Amino acid sequence: MKEKLTALQNEALEQVEQAQSLADVEKVRVAYLGKKGPITEVLRGMGKLAPEERPVVGELANKVRESIADAIETEKRILEEAALNEQLKTETIDVTLPGRPVQVGGPHLLTQLIEEIEDLFIGMGFEVREGPEVETDYYNFEALNIPKDHPARDMQDSFYITEELLMRTHTSPVQARTMGEYQGSKPVKMICPGKVYRRDSDDATHSHQFTQVEGLYVDKNVRMSDLKGVLNQFAKQFFGPEREIRLRPSFFPFTEPSVEMDISCKVCQGNGCSVCKQTGWIEILGGGMVHPKVLEMAGYDPEVYSGFAFGMGPDRIAMLKYGVDDIRHFYTNDRRFLEQYHEA
Ligand code: 2NL
């Protein structure tokens, strides 16, 4: 028995020494020390030995097992170190290579302008409200005095989801919703920025998707002069203190009377140039006094309350302010375009 164990030991140690890889070492371990290996077998067969032989054989078997296990551990470490050294040799890192630049994004030009507009109106006591882009026919049209057969629907044809649901064509439904929520219980003084959609053929000046900022102020005794004062303040803060404004009569189904507002041309100081098409003025927004029917539908008594509303398109304003020649640049995500407006 003793000779058998010693022979096993020598055999195993030799095989460990000859191992070329970690897999080889593992094979030796399984073969000699595994549950079905010869050492385990010897220890299991102890019962058949004479009682005085048992401790002797037991001790030797344990020693043999330990010496094989030690040899395996040592060989494993040697092989692992060799593998690591080999890896280090082939995978050298050139620490002098330039790093990969971190890509830093920034807010879209339209987002920047919308936030600037928001700040100015917040400064005049307006709250900012947002609403759903998928709207009901009621809030997008009916509540704004645009009934089903109204010709204004042609100009604002949109993308319908069902008969009664569509992509909103303007942000006005947010205002109709807010008035409806307050039900004539308190004044409304809000602006609502956001994306809107119209069924339009895209070209340099038209896009089926664009942005709007609308404003609404409903209270007792709100007058046209309040509209003019607020818009004048906005124009001077946003476009510069030298800008003059002018209001021209216009038409919108939800305001009566309605106006369009121009600012004096910055390029020619009002003398006429190609930017203002020789008029000295540039159209910026539309607005007017909220139509009594619109107030009434939202639960505001038009005999008690009055209000003004206006709407502007940040896309158009951005094109004017930065000389962008094609509205599609805002939506086609060419980073060479977008990055021009990122802060350094
Ligand atoms: C434009 C003109 C306008 C409004 C928007 C409005 C909203 C309510 C009631 C009455 Cl709830 N009016 N909004 C009024 C007049 C003009 O937008 O050219 N936008 C780009």
PDB file of N, CA and C in Angstrom, residues 14-81:
ATOM      1  N   GLU A  14       5.141  14.280 -11.434  1.00  0.00           N
ATOM      2  CA  GLU A  14       5.764  14.351 -12.756  1.00  0.00           C
ATOM      3  C   GLU A  14       4.790  14.955 -13.767  1.00  0.00           C
ATOM      4  N   GLN A  15       3.542  14.511 -13.675  1.00  0.00           N
ATOM      5  CA  GLN A  15       2.541  15.033 -14.621  1.00  0.00           C
ATOM      6  C   GLN A  15       2.282  16.522 -14.419  1.00  0.00           C
ATOM      7  N   VAL A  16       2.301  16.937 -13.136  1.00  0.00           N
ATOM      8  CA  VAL A  16       2.114  18.370 -12.865  1.00  0.00           C
ATOM      9  C   VAL A  16       3.242  19.152 -13.514  1.00  0.00           C
ATOM     10  N   GLU A  17       4.445  18.621 -13.352  1.00  0.00           N
ATOM     11  CA  GLU A  17       5.610  19.324 -13.898  1.00  0.00           C
ATOM     12  C   GLU A  17       5.535  19.455 -15.415  1.00  0.00           C
ATOM     13  N   GLN A  18       4.954  18.425 -16.036  1.00  0.00           N
ATOM     14  CA  GLN A  18       4.882  18.424 -17.495  1.00  0.00           C
ATOM     15  C   GLN A  18       3.723  19.251 -18.047  1.00  0.00           C
ATOM     16  N   ALA A  19       2.817  19.663 -17.154  1.00  0.00           N
ATOM     17  CA  ALA A  19       1.624  20.413 -17.623  1.00  0.00           C
ATOM     18  C   ALA A  19       2.046  21.676 -18.359  1.00  0.00           C
ATOM     19  N   GLN A  20       1.386  21.915 -19.525  1.00  0.00           N
ATOM     20  CA  GLN A  20       1.716  23.075 -20.357  1.00  0.00           C
ATOM     21  C   GLN A  20       0.719  24.210 -20.172  1.00  0.00           C
ATOM     22  N   SER A  21      -0.443  23.848 -19.634  1.00  0.00           N
ATOM     23  CA  SER A  21      -1.498  24.857 -19.528  1.00  0.00           C
ATOM     24  C   SER A  21      -2.301  24.637 -18.255  1.00  0.00           C
ATOM     25  N   LEU A  22      -3.117  25.619 -17.927  1.00  0.00           N
ATOM     26  CA  LEU A  22      -3.970  25.514 -16.754  1.00  0.00           C
ATOM     27  C   LEU A  22      -4.942  24.349 -16.909  1.00  0.00           C
ATOM     28  N   ALA A  23      -5.339  24.102 -18.167  1.00  0.00           N
ATOM     29  CA  ALA A  23      -6.259  22.996 -18.419  1.00  0.00           C
ATOM     30  C   ALA A  23      -5.581  21.662 -18.106  1.00  0.00           C
ATOM     31  N   ASP A  24      -4.292  21.557 -18.478  1.00  0.00           N
ATOM     32  CA  ASP A  24      -3.531  20.338 -18.173  1.00  0.00           C
ATOM     33  C   ASP A  24      -3.484  20.110 -16.669  1.00  0.00           C
ATOM     34  N   VAL A  25      -3.210  21.186 -15.922  1.00  0.00           N
ATOM     35  CA  VAL A  25      -3.093  21.093 -14.461  1.00  0.00           C
ATOM     36  C   VAL A  25      -4.419  20.612 -13.872  1.00  0.00           C
ATOM     37  N   GLU A  26      -5.490  21.159 -14.407  1.00  0.00           N
ATOM     38  CA  GLU A  26      -6.811  20.789 -13.914  1.00  0.00           C
ATOM     39  C   GLU A  26      -7.084  19.302 -14.169  1.00  0.00           C
ATOM     40  N   LYS A  27      -6.616  18.833 -15.330  1.00  0.00           N
ATOM     41  CA  LYS A  27      -6.810  17.406 -15.653  1.00  0.00           C
ATOM     42  C   LYS A  27      -6.105  16.528 -14.619  1.00  0.00           C
ATOM     43  N   VAL A  28      -4.883  16.926 -14.255  1.00  0.00           N
ATOM     44  CA  VAL A  28      -4.117  16.163 -13.260  1.00  0.00           C
ATOM     45  C   VAL A  28      -4.848  16.177 -11.921  1.00  0.00           C
ATOM     46  N   ARG A  29      -5.362  17.345 -11.562  1.00  0.00           N
ATOM     47  CA  ARG A  29      -6.065  17.457 -10.278  1.00  0.00           C
ATOM     48  C   ARG A  29      -7.264  16.505 -10.223  1.00  0.00           C
ATOM     49  N   VAL A  30      -8.048  16.538 -11.313  1.00  0.00           N
ATOM     50  CA  VAL A  30      -9.231  15.672 -11.342  1.00  0.00           C
ATOM     51  C   VAL A  30      -8.813  14.202 -11.300  1.00  0.00           C
ATOM     52  N   ALA A  31      -7.759  13.884 -12.068  1.00  0.00           N
ATOM     53  CA  ALA A  31      -7.333  12.478 -12.180  1.00  0.00           C
ATOM     54  C   ALA A  31      -6.837  11.930 -10.842  1.00  0.00           C
ATOM     55  N   TYR A  32      -6.094  12.730 -10.061  1.00  0.00           N
ATOM     56  CA  TYR A  32      -5.480  12.204  -8.835  1.00  0.00           C
ATOM     57  C   TYR A  32      -6.226  12.563  -7.565  1.00  0.00           C
ATOM     58  N   LEU A  33      -6.793  13.767  -7.526  1.00  0.00           N
ATOM     59  CA  LEU A  33      -7.416  14.193  -6.271  1.00  0.00           C
ATOM     60  C   LEU A  33      -8.934  14.195  -6.344  1.00  0.00           C
ATOM     61  N   GLY A  34      -9.469  13.943  -7.537  1.00  0.00           N
ATOM     62  CA  GLY A  34     -10.925  13.975  -7.711  1.00  0.00           C
ATOM     63  C   GLY A  34     -11.633  12.910  -6.889  1.00  0.00           C
ATOM     64  N   LYS A  35     -12.954  13.015  -6.861  1.00  0.00           N
ATOM     65  CA  LYS A  35     -13.771  12.092  -6.045  1.00  0.00           C
ATOM     66  C   LYS A  35     -13.591  10.638  -6.461  1.00  0.00           C
ATOM     67  N   LYS A  36     -13.282  10.456  -7.765  1.00  0.00           N
ATOM     68  CA  LYS A  36     -13.102   9.080  -8.234  1.00  0.00           C
ATOM     69  C   LYS A  36     -11.621   8.733  -8.392  1.00  0.00           C
ATOM     70  N   GLY A  37     -10.745   9.608  -7.874  1.00  0.00           N
ATOM     71  CA  GLY A  37      -9.304   9.401  -8.031  1.00  0.00           C
ATOM     72  C   GLY A  37      -8.762   8.330  -7.077  1.00  0.00           C
ATOM     73  N   PRO A  38      -7.497   7.914  -7.291  1.00  0.00           N
ATOM     74  CA  PRO A  38      -6.882   6.823  -6.528  1.00  0.00           C
ATOM     75  C   PRO A  38      -6.692   7.141  -5.047  1.00  0.00           C
ATOM     76  N   ILE A  39      -6.421   8.389  -4.716  1.00  0.00           N
ATOM     77  CA  ILE A  39      -6.187   8.734  -3.306  1.00  0.00           C
ATOM     78  C   ILE A  39      -7.478   8.570  -2.518  1.00  0.00           C
ATOM     79  N   THR A  40      -8.557   9.110  -3.104  1.00  0.00           N
ATOM     80  CA  THR A  40      -9.861   8.993  -2.457  1.00  0.00           C
ATOM     81  C   THR A  40     -10.202   7.520  -2.261  1.00  0.00           C
ATOM     82  N   GLU A  41      -9.834   6.761  -3.267  1.00  0.00           N
ATOM     83  CA  GLU A  41     -10.118   5.328  -3.207  1.00  0.00           C
ATOM     84  C   GLU A  41      -9.379   4.664  -2.040  1.00  0.00           C
ATOM     85  N   VAL A  42      -8.096   5.032  -1.871  1.00  0.00           N
ATOM     86  CA  VAL A  42      -7.301   4.474  -0.766  1.00  0.00           C
ATOM     87  C   VAL A  42      -7.936   4.832   0.568  1.00  0.00           C
ATOM     88  N   LEU A  43      -8.308   6.095   0.713  1.00  0.00           N
ATOM     89  CA  LEU A  43      -8.869   6.548   1.990  1.00  0.00           C
ATOM     90  C   LEU A  43     -10.190   5.855   2.266  1.00  0.00           C
ATOM     91  N   ARG A  44     -10.936   5.629   1.165  1.00  0.00           N
ATOM     92  CA  ARG A  44     -12.219   4.953   1.336  1.00  0.00           C
ATOM     93  C   ARG A  44     -12.037   3.486   1.740  1.00  0.00           C
ATOM     94  N   GLY A  45     -10.918   2.881   1.260  1.00  0.00           N
ATOM     95  CA  GLY A  45     -10.698   1.455   1.527  1.00  0.00           C
ATOM     96  C   GLY A  45     -10.022   1.176   2.859  1.00  0.00           C
ATOM     97  N   MET A  46      -9.830   2.198   3.665  1.00  0.00           N
ATOM     98  CA  MET A  46      -9.122   2.055   4.948  1.00  0.00           C
ATOM     99  C   MET A  46      -9.747   0.997   5.856  1.00  0.00           C
ATOM    100  N   GLY A  47     -11.049   0.900   5.767  1.00  0.00           N
ATOM    101  CA  GLY A  47     -11.768  -0.024   6.638  1.00  0.00           C
ATOM    102  C   GLY A  47     -11.300  -1.464   6.485  1.00  0.00           C
ATOM    103  N   LYS A  48     -10.801  -1.762   5.319  1.00  0.00           N
ATOM    104  CA  LYS A  48     -10.396  -3.148   5.080  1.00  0.00           C
ATOM    105  C   LYS A  48      -9.003  -3.454   5.636  1.00  0.00           C
ATOM    106  N   LEU A  49      -8.298  -2.439   6.077  1.00  0.00           N
ATOM    107  CA  LEU A  49      -6.920  -2.659   6.573  1.00  0.00           C
ATOM    108  C   LEU A  49      -6.918  -3.136   8.022  1.00  0.00           C
ATOM    109  N   ALA A  50      -5.776  -3.695   8.375  1.00  0.00           N
ATOM    110  CA  ALA A  50      -5.623  -4.087   9.778  1.00  0.00           C
ATOM    111  C   ALA A  50      -5.602  -2.830  10.624  1.00  0.00           C
ATOM    112  N   PRO A  51      -6.178  -2.876  11.824  1.00  0.00           N
ATOM    113  CA  PRO A  51      -6.296  -1.642  12.656  1.00  0.00           C
ATOM    114  C   PRO A  51      -4.978  -0.933  12.879  1.00  0.00           C
ATOM    115  N   GLU A  52      -3.854  -1.673  13.065  1.00  0.00           N
ATOM    116  CA  GLU A  52      -2.594  -0.969  13.334  1.00  0.00           C
ATOM    117  C   GLU A  52      -2.040  -0.296  12.086  1.00  0.00           C
ATOM    118  N   GLU A  53      -2.492  -0.739  10.936  1.00  0.00           N
ATOM    119  CA  GLU A  53      -1.992  -0.145   9.683  1.00  0.00           C
ATOM    120  C   GLU A  53      -2.705   1.173   9.346  1.00  0.00           C
ATOM    121  N   ARG A  54      -3.969   1.251   9.848  1.00  0.00           N
ATOM    122  CA  ARG A  54      -4.808   2.392   9.426  1.00  0.00           C
ATOM    123  C   ARG A  54      -4.174   3.770   9.638  1.00  0.00           C
ATOM    124  N   PRO A  55      -3.697   4.091  10.877  1.00  0.00           N
ATOM    125  CA  PRO A  55      -3.137   5.450  11.050  1.00  0.00           C
ATOM    126  C   PRO A  55      -1.934   5.689  10.165  1.00  0.00           C
ATOM    127  N   VAL A  56      -1.134   4.692   9.934  1.00  0.00           N
ATOM    128  CA  VAL A  56       0.076   4.856   9.131  1.00  0.00           C
ATOM    129  C   VAL A  56      -0.291   5.173   7.689  1.00  0.00           C
ATOM    130  N   VAL A  57      -1.181   4.319   7.143  1.00  0.00           N
ATOM    131  CA  VAL A  57      -1.605   4.515   5.754  1.00  0.00           C
ATOM    132  C   VAL A  57      -2.366   5.829   5.617  1.00  0.00           C
ATOM    133  N   GLY A  58      -3.214   6.089   6.608  1.00  0.00           N
ATOM    134  CA  GLY A  58      -4.017   7.336   6.579  1.00  0.00           C
ATOM    135  C   GLY A  58      -3.117   8.549   6.524  1.00  0.00           C
ATOM    136  N   GLU A  59      -2.107   8.569   7.401  1.00  0.00           N
ATOM    137  CA  GLU A  59      -1.208   9.717   7.451  1.00  0.00           C
ATOM    138  C   GLU A  59      -0.467   9.890   6.136  1.00  0.00           C
ATOM    139  N   LEU A  60       0.006   8.768   5.601  1.00  0.00           N
ATOM    140  CA  LEU A  60       0.751   8.831   4.345  1.00  0.00           C
ATOM    141  C   LEU A  60      -0.150   9.323   3.209  1.00  0.00           C
ATOM    142  N   ALA A  61      -1.362   8.751   3.149  1.00  0.00           N
ATOM    143  CA  ALA A  61      -2.300   9.152   2.082  1.00  0.00           C
ATOM    144  C   ALA A  61      -2.563  10.660   2.142  1.00  0.00           C
ATOM    145  N   ASN A  62      -2.756  11.183   3.348  1.00  0.00           N
ATOM    146  CA  ASN A  62      -2.990  12.630   3.494  1.00  0.00           C
ATOM    147  C   ASN A  62      -1.783  13.440   3.056  1.00  0.00           C
ATOM    148  N   LYS A  63      -0.601  12.957   3.419  1.00  0.00           N
ATOM    149  CA  LYS A  63       0.629  13.665   3.031  1.00  0.00           C
ATOM    150  C   LYS A  63       0.762  13.704   1.520  1.00  0.00           C
ATOM    151  N   VAL A  64       0.502  12.529   0.905  1.00  0.00           N
ATOM    152  CA  VAL A  64       0.593  12.434  -0.555  1.00  0.00           C
ATOM    153  C   VAL A  64      -0.383  13.423  -1.184  1.00  0.00           C
ATOM    154  N   ARG A  65      -1.599  13.408  -0.664  1.00  0.00           N
ATOM    155  CA  ARG A  65      -2.612  14.288  -1.225  1.00  0.00           C
ATOM    156  C   ARG A  65      -2.176  15.760  -1.110  1.00  0.00           C
ATOM    157  N   GLU A  66      -1.658  16.104   0.075  1.00  0.00           N
ATOM    158  CA  GLU A  66      -1.226  17.482   0.272  1.00  0.00           C
ATOM    159  C   GLU A  66      -0.080  17.860  -0.651  1.00  0.00           C
ATOM    160  N   SER A  67       0.860  16.965  -0.815  1.00  0.00           N
ATOM    161  CA  SER A  67       2.015  17.312  -1.655  1.00  0.00           C
ATOM    162  C   SER A  67       1.582  17.481  -3.101  1.00  0.00           C
ATOM    163  N   ILE A  68       0.604  16.648  -3.558  1.00  0.00           N
ATOM    164  CA  ILE A  68       0.109  16.816  -4.933  1.00  0.00           C
ATOM    165  C   ILE A  68      -0.637  18.143  -5.056  1.00  0.00           C
ATOM    166  N   ALA A  69      -1.485  18.422  -4.060  1.00  0.00           N
ATOM    167  CA  ALA A  69      -2.261  19.676  -4.091  1.00  0.00           C
ATOM    168  C   ALA A  69      -1.338  20.887  -4.107  1.00  0.00           C
ATOM    169  N   ASP A  70      -0.273  20.838  -3.278  1.00  0.00           N
ATOM    170  CA  ASP A  70       0.696  21.942  -3.241  1.00  0.00           C
ATOM    171  C   ASP A  70       1.337  22.141  -4.599  1.00  0.00           C
ATOM    172  N   ALA A  71       1.763  21.008  -5.185  1.00  0.00           N
ATOM    173  CA  ALA A  71       2.435  21.081  -6.483  1.00  0.00           C
ATOM    174  C   ALA A  71       1.506  21.692  -7.528  1.00  0.00           C
ATOM    175  N   ILE A  72       0.221  21.276  -7.467  1.00  0.00           N
ATOM    176  CA  ILE A  72      -0.750  21.812  -8.427  1.00  0.00           C
ATOM    177  C   ILE A  72      -0.902  23.320  -8.247  1.00  0.00           C
ATOM    178  N   GLU A  73      -1.038  23.776  -6.992  1.00  0.00           N
ATOM    179  CA  GLU A  73      -1.173  25.202  -6.707  1.00  0.00           C
ATOM    180  C   GLU A  73       0.014  25.989  -7.254  1.00  0.00           C
ATOM    181  N   THR A  74       1.196  25.471  -6.977  1.00  0.00           N
ATOM    182  CA  THR A  74       2.417  26.154  -7.411  1.00  0.00           C
ATOM    183  C   THR A  74       2.467  26.239  -8.924  1.00  0.00           C
ATOM    184  N   GLU A  75       2.179  25.110  -9.583  1.00  0.00           N
ATOM    185  CA  GLU A  75       2.223  25.079 -11.043  1.00  0.00           C
ATOM    186  C   GLU A  75       1.194  26.046 -11.639  1.00  0.00           C
ATOM    187  N   LYS A  76       0.026  26.059 -11.003  1.00  0.00           N
ATOM    188  CA  LYS A  76      -1.040  26.959 -11.466  1.00  0.00           C
ATOM    189  C   LYS A  76      -0.556  28.410 -11.435  1.00  0.00           C
ATOM    190  N   ARG A  77       0.057  28.781 -10.314  1.00  0.00           N
ATOM    191  CA  ARG A  77       0.523  30.155 -10.165  1.00  0.00           C
ATOM    192  C   ARG A  77       1.588  30.494 -11.220  1.00  0.00           C
ATOM    193  N   ILE A  78       2.475  29.535 -11.447  1.00  0.00           N
ATOM    194  CA  ILE A  78       3.532  29.757 -12.445  1.00  0.00           C
ATOM    195  C   ILE A  78       2.920  29.979 -13.822  1.00  0.00           C
ATOM    196  N   LEU A  79       1.960  29.125 -14.166  1.00  0.00           N
ATOM    197  CA  LEU A  79       1.334  29.225 -15.488  1.00  0.00           C
ATOM    198  C   LEU A  79       0.534  30.527 -15.628  1.00  0.00           C
ATOM    199  N   GLU A  80      -0.158  30.901 -14.558  1.00  0.00           N
ATOM    200  CA  GLU A  80      -0.940  32.143 -14.594  1.00  0.00           C
ATOM    201  C   GLU A  80      -0.032  33.352 -14.787  1.00  0.00           C
ATOM    202  N   GLU A  81       1.065  33.335 -14.088  1.00  0.00           N
ATOM    203  CA  GLU A  81       1.996  34.452 -14.203  1.00  0.00           C
ATOM    204  C   GLU A  81       2.581  34.522 -15.608  1.00  0.00           C
TER     205      GLU A  81
END
